[in-house]
mmCIF file of C-alpha atoms in Angstrom:
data_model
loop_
_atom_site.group_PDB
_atom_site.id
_atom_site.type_symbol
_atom_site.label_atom_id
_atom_site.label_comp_id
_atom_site.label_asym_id
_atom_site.label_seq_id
_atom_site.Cartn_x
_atom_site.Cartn_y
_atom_site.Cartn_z
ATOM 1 C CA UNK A 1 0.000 0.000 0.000
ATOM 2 C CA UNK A 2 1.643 3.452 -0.968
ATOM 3 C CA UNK A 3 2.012 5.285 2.341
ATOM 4 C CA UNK A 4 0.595 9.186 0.136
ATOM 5 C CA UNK A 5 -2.378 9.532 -1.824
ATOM 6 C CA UNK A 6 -2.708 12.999 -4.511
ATOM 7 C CA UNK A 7 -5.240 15.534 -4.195
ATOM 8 C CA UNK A 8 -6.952 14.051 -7.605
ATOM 9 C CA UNK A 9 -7.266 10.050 -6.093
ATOM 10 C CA UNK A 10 -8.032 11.565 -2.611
ATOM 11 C CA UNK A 11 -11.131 13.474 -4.158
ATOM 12 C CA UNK A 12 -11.956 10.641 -5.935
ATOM 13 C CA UNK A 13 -11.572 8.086 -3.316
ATOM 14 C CA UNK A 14 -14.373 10.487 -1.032
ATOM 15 C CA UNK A 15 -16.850 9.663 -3.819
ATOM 16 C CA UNK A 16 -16.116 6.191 -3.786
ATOM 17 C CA UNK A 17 -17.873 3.260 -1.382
ATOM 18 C CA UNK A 18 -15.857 3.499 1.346
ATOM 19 C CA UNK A 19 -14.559 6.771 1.643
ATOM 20 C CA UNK A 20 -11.616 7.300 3.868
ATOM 21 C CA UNK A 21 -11.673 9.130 7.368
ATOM 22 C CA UNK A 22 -10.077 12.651 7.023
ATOM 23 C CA UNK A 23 -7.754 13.905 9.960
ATOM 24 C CA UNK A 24 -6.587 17.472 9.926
ATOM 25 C CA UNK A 25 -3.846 17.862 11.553
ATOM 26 C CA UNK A 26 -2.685 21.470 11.276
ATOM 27 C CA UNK A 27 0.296 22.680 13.145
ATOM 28 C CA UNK A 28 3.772 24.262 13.617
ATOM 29 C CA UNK A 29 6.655 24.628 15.219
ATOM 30 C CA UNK A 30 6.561 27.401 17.241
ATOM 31 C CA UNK A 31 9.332 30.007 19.161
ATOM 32 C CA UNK A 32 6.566 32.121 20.680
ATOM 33 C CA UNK A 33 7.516 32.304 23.784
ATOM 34 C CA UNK A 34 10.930 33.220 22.992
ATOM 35 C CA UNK A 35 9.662 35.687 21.039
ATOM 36 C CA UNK A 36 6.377 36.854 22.205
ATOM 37 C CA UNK A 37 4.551 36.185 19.235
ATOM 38 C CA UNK A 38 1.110 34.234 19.805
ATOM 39 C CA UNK A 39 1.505 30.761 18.857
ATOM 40 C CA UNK A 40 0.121 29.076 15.984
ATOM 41 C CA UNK A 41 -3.545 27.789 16.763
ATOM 42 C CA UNK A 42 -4.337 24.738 14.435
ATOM 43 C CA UNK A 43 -7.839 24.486 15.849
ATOM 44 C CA UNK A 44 -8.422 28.042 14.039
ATOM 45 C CA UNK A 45 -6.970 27.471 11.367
ATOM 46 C CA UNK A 46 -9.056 24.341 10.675
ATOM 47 C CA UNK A 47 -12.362 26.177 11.887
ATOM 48 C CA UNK A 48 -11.420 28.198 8.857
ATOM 49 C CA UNK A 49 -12.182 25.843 6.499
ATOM 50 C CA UNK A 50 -10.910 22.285 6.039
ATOM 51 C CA UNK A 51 -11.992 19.542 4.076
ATOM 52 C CA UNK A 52 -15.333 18.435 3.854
ATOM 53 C CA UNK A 53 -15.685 16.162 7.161
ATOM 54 C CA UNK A 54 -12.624 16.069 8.088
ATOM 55 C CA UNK A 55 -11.797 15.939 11.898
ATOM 56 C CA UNK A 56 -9.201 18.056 13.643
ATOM 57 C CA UNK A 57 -6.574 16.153 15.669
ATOM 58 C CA UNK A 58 -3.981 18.350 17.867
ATOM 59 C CA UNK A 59 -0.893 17.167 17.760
ATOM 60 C CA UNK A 60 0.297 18.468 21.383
ATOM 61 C CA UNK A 61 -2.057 17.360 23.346
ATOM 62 C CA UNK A 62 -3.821 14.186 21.356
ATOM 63 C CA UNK A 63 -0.407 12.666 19.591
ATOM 64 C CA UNK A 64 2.271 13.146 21.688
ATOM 65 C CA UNK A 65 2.587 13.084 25.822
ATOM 66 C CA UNK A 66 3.019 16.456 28.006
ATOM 67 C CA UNK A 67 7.034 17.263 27.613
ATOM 68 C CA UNK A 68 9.358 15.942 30.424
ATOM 69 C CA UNK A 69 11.977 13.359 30.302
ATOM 70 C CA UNK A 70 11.061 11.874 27.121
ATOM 71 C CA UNK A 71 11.251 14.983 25.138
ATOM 72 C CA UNK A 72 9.204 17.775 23.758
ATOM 73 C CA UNK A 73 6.927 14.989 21.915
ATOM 74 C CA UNK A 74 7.212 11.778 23.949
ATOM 75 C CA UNK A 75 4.587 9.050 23.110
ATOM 76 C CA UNK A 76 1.014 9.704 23.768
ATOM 77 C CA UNK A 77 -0.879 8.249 26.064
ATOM 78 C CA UNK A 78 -2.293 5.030 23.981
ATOM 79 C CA UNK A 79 -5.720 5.501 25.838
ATOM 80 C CA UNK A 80 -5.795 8.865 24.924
ATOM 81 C CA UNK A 81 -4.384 8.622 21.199
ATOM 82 C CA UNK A 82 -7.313 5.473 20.892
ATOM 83 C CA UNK A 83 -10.001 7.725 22.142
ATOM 84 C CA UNK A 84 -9.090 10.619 19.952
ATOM 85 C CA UNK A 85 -9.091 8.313 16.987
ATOM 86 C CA UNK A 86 -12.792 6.897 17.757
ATOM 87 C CA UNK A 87 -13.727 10.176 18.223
ATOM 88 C CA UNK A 88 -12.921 11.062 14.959
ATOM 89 C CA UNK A 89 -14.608 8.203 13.400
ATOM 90 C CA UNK A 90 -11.512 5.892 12.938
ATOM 91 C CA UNK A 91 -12.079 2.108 12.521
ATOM 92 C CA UNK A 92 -9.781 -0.545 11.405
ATOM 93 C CA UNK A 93 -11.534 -1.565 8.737
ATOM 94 C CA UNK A 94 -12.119 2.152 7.210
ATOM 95 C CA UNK A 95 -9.368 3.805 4.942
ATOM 96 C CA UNK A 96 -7.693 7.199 7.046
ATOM 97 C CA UNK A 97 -6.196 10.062 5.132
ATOM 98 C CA UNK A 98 -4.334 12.204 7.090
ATOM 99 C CA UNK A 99 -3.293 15.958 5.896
ATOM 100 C CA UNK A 100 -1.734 19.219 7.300
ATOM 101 C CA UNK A 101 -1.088 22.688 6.407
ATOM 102 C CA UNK A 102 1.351 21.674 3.538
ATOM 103 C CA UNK A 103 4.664 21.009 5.582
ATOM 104 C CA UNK A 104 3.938 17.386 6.212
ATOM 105 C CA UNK A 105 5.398 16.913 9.519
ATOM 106 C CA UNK A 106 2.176 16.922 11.619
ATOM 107 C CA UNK A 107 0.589 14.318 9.060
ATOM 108 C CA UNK A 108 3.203 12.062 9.005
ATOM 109 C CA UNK A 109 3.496 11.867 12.801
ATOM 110 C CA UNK A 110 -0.309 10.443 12.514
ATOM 111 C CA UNK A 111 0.614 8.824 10.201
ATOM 112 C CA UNK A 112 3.747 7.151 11.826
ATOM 113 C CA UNK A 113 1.388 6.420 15.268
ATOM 114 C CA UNK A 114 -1.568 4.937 13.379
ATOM 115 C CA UNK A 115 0.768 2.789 11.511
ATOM 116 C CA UNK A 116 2.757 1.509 14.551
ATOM 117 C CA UNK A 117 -0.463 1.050 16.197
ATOM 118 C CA UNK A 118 -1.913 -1.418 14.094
ATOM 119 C CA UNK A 119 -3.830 0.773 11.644
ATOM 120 C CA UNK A 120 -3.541 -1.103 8.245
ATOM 121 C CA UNK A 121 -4.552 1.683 5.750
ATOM 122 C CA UNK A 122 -3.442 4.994 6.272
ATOM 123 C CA UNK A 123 -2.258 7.469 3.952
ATOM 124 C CA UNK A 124 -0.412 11.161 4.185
ATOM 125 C CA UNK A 125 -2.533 13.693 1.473
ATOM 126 C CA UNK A 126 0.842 14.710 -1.196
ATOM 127 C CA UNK A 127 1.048 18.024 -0.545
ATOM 128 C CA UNK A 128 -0.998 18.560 2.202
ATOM 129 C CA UNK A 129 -4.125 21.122 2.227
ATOM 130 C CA UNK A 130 -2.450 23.594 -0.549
ATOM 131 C CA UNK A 131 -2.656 20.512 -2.944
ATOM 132 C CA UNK A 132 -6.445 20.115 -2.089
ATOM 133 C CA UNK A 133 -8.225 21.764 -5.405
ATOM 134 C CA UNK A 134 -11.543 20.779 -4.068
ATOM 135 C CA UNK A 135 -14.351 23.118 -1.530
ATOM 136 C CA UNK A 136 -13.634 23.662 2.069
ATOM 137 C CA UNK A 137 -16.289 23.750 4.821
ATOM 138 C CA UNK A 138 -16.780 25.444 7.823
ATOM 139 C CA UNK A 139 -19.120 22.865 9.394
ATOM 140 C CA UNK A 140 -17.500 20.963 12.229
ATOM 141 C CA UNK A 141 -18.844 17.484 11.532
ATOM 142 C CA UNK A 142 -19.517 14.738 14.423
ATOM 143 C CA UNK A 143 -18.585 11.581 13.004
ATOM 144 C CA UNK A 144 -19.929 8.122 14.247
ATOM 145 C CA UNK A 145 -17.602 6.650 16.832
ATOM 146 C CA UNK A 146 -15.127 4.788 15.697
ATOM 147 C CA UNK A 147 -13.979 1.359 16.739
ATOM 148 C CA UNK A 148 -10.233 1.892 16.396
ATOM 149 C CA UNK A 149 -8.191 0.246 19.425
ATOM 150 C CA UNK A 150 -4.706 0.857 18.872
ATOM 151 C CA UNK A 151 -2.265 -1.983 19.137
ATOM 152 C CA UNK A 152 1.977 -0.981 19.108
ATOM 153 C CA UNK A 153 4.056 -3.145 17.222
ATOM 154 C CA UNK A 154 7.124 -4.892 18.268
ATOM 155 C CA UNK A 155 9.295 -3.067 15.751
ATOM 156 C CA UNK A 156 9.605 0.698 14.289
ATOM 157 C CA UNK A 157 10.315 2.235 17.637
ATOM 158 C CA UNK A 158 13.819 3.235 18.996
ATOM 159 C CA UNK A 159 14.802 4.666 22.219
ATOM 160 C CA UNK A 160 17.795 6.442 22.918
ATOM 161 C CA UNK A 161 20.077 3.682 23.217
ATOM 162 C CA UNK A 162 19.257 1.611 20.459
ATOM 163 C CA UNK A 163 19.321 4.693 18.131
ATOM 164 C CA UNK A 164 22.849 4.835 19.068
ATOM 165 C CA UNK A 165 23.504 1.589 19.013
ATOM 166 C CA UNK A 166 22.018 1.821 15.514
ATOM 167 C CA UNK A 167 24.605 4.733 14.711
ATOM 168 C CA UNK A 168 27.041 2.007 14.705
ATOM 169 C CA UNK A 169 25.504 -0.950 13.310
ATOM 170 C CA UNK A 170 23.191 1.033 10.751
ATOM 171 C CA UNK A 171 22.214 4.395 9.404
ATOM 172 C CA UNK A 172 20.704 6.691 11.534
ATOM 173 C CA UNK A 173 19.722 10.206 9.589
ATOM 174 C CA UNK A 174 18.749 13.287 10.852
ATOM 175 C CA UNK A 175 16.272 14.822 9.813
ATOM 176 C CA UNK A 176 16.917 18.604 10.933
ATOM 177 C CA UNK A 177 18.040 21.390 9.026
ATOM 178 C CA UNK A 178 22.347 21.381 8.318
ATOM 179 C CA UNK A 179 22.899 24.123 10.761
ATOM 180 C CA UNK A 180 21.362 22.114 13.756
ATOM 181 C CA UNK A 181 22.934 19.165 13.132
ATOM 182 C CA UNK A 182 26.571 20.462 12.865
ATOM 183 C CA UNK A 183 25.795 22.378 16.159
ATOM 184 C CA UNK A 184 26.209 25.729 14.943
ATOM 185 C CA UNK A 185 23.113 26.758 15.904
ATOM 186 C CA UNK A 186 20.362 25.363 18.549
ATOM 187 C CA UNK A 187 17.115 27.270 18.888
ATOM 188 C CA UNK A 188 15.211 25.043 21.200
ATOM 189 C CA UNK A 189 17.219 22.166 22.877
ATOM 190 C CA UNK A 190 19.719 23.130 25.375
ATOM 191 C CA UNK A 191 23.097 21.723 23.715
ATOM 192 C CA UNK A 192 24.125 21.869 20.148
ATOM 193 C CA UNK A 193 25.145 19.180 18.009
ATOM 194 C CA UNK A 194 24.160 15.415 16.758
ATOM 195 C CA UNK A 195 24.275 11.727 18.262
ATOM 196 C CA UNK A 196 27.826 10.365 17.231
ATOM 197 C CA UNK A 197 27.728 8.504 14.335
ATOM 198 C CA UNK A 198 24.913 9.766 12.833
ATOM 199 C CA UNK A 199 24.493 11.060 9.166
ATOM 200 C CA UNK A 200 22.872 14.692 8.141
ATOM 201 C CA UNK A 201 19.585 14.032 6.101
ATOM 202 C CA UNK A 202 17.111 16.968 6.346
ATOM 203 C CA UNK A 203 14.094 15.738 5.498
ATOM 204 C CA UNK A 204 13.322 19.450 4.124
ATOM 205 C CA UNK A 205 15.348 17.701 0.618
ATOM 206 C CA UNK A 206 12.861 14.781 0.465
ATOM 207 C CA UNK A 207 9.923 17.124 -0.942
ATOM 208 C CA UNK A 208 10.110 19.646 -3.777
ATOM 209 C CA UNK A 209 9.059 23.276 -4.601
ATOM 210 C CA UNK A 210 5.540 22.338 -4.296
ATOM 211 C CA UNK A 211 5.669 20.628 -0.725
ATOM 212 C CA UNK A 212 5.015 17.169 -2.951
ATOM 213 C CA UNK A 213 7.696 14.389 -2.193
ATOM 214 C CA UNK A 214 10.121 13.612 -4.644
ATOM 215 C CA UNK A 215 9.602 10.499 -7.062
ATOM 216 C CA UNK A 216 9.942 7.451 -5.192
ATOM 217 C CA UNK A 217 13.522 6.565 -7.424
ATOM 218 C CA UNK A 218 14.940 10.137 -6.523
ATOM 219 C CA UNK A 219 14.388 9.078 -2.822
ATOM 220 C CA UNK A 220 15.617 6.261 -2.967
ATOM 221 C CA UNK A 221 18.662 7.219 -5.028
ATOM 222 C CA UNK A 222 19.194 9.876 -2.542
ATOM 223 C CA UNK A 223 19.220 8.312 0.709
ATOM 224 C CA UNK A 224 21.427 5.608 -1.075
ATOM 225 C CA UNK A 225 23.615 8.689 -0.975
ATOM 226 C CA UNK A 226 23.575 9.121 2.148
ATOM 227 C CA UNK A 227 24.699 5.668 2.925
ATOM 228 C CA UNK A 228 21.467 3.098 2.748
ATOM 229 C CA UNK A 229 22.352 0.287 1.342
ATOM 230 C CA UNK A 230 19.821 -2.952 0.740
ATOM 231 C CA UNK A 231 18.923 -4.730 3.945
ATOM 232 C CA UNK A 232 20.651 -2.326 6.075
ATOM 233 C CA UNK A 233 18.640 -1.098 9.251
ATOM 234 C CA UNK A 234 17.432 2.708 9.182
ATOM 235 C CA UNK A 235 16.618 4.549 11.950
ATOM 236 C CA UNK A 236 15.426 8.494 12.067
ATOM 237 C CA UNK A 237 15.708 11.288 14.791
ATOM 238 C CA UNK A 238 15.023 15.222 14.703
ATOM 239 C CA UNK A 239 13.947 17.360 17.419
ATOM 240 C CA UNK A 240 11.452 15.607 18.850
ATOM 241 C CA UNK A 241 10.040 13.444 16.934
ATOM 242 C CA UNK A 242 7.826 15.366 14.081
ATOM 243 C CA UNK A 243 9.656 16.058 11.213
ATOM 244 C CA UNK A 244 11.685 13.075 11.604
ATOM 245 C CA UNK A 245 8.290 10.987 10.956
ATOM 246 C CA UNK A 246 8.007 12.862 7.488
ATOM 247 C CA UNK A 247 11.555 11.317 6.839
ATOM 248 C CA UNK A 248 10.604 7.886 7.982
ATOM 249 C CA UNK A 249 7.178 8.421 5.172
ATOM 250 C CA UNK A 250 9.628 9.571 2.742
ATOM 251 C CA UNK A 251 11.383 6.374 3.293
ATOM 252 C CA UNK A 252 8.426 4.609 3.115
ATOM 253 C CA UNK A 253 7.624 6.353 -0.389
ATOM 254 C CA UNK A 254 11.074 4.942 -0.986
ATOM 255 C CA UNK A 255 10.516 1.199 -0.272
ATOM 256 C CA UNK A 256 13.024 1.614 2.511
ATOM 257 C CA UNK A 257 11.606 0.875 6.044
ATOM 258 C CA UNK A 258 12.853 2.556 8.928
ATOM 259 C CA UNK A 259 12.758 3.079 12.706
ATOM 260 C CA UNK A 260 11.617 6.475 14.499
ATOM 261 C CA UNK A 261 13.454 7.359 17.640
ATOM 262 C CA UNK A 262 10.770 9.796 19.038
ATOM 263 C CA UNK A 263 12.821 11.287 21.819
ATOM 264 C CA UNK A 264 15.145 12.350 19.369
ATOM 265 C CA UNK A 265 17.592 15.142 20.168
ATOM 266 C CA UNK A 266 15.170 16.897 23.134
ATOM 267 C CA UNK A 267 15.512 13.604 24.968
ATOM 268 C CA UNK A 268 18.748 13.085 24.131
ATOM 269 C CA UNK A 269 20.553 16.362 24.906
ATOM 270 C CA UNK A 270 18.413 16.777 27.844
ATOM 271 C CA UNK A 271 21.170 14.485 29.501
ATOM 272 C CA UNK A 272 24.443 15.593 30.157
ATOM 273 C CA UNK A 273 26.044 11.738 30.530
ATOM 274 C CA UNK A 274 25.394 11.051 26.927
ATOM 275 C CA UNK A 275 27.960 11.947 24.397
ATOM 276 C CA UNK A 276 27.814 15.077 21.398
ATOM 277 C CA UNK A 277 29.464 15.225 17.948
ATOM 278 C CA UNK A 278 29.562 18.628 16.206
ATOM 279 C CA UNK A 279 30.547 19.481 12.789
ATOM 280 C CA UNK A 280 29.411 18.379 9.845
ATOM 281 C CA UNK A 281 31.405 14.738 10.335
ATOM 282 C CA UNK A 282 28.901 11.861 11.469
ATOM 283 C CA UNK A 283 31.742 11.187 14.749
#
């Protein structure tokens, strides 16, 4: 099953006899309280106008735990992250399409949790909402309950010493920007730098000008670049745990599967005992 689905097959698939569940799942990284701006507000944003009957989902407070140890983004609560599904009308026998405000990384962390928790069809919308073509609504729809009970697998989950235990034995990319990873700059996490041994992959360079990933050869021929060779384990950190999930779906697009450490760099620089590489040289 292809882990994206276009604007054009999405529209037609809602038409179809068993159209899929739509999850909105607008958000963004935000500085505001470094910088006293108001922080983004997905809920608005999708009372705005979203797709027809599609469901908001928050991120913050339904995908991901309250920050602490774990990182900014530790694992929900799976009680929590099942009701929030049934809420929004999720069963496991019904197709879910999952979209954002175009960047990708909200979806595909959704995406990433439905899929490790059993969910056997779920899809990211290419593009997210810019790519829709079709009418927005208003109307906040109450769907029937779902019967979704989610269910995590054995595999696809690192913590933070298997992903560096995969930095030796594998390929562990991160997925932040160049700057962060070489530790020349750190706007959020309080040290600089990367987990030794592991190799610089933005996952900014997996999509093109129009937010759409890249053709699924181009992905694969360039995280073959970056080291992935057939059979070899991949694993995938960033920040905390977002944007590295649009790197594991670009992977996916790829035919490559791949790990998620979800603590990623919050959890891990938020101890001093474990070790930092800087520069742009994986050790």
């Amino acid at each position: 099953m292809n882990a994206i689905i276009s604007a054009s097959d999405l529209a037609s698939d809602l038409t179809g006899a068993n159209p899929p569940v739509l999850l909105d799942v607008r958000w963004q990284l935000t500085m505001a309280k470094a910088t006293g701006e108001p922080p983004y507000d997905g809920r608005a944003a999708y009372e705005e106008g979203h797709l027809p009957g599609a469901v908001f989902v928050d991120l913050d407070r339904e995908l991901a735990s309250a920050p602490g140890e774990g990182g900014r983004h530790p694992l929900p609560d799976l009680a929590r992250f099942g009701a929030a599904m049934r809420r929004a009308g999720v069963s496991s026998g019904t197709p879910v399409v999952v979209y954002d405000g175009g960047q990708g990384w909200a979806a595909a962390r959704a995406w990433w949790l439905l899929r490790w928790t059993g969910h056997p069809d779920v899809r990211v919308l290419d593009g997210g909402l810019p790519a829709w073509e079709g009418p927005l609504e208003k109307t906040v729809p109450t769907p029937a309950e779902g019967d979704f009970v989610p269910e995590p697998g054995a595999a696809g989950l690192l913590d933070a010493d298997a992903a560096a235990a995969l930095a030796r034995s594998g390929v562990l990319l991160d997925a932040r920007a160049g700057e962060r990873y070489r530790g020349e700059v750190e706007p959020i996490d309080p040290v600089a730098g990367h987990i030794p041994g592991a190799v610089s992959a933005p996952t900014t360079e997996n999509v093109g000008a129009d937010g759409c990933f890249l053709p699924a050869g181009e992905l694969r021929a360039r995280f073959q670049g970056l080291g992935v060779s057939e059979g070899a384990r991949v694993g995938v950190y960033c920040g905390s745990g977002v944007s590295a999930a649009h790197e594991v779906l670009a992977l996916a697009v790829a035919g490559i599967p791949a790990e998620l450490y979800v603590g990623s760099w919050s959890e891990w620089s938020s101890d001093p005992d474990r070790p930092v590489a800087v520069g742009p040289d994986p050790q």
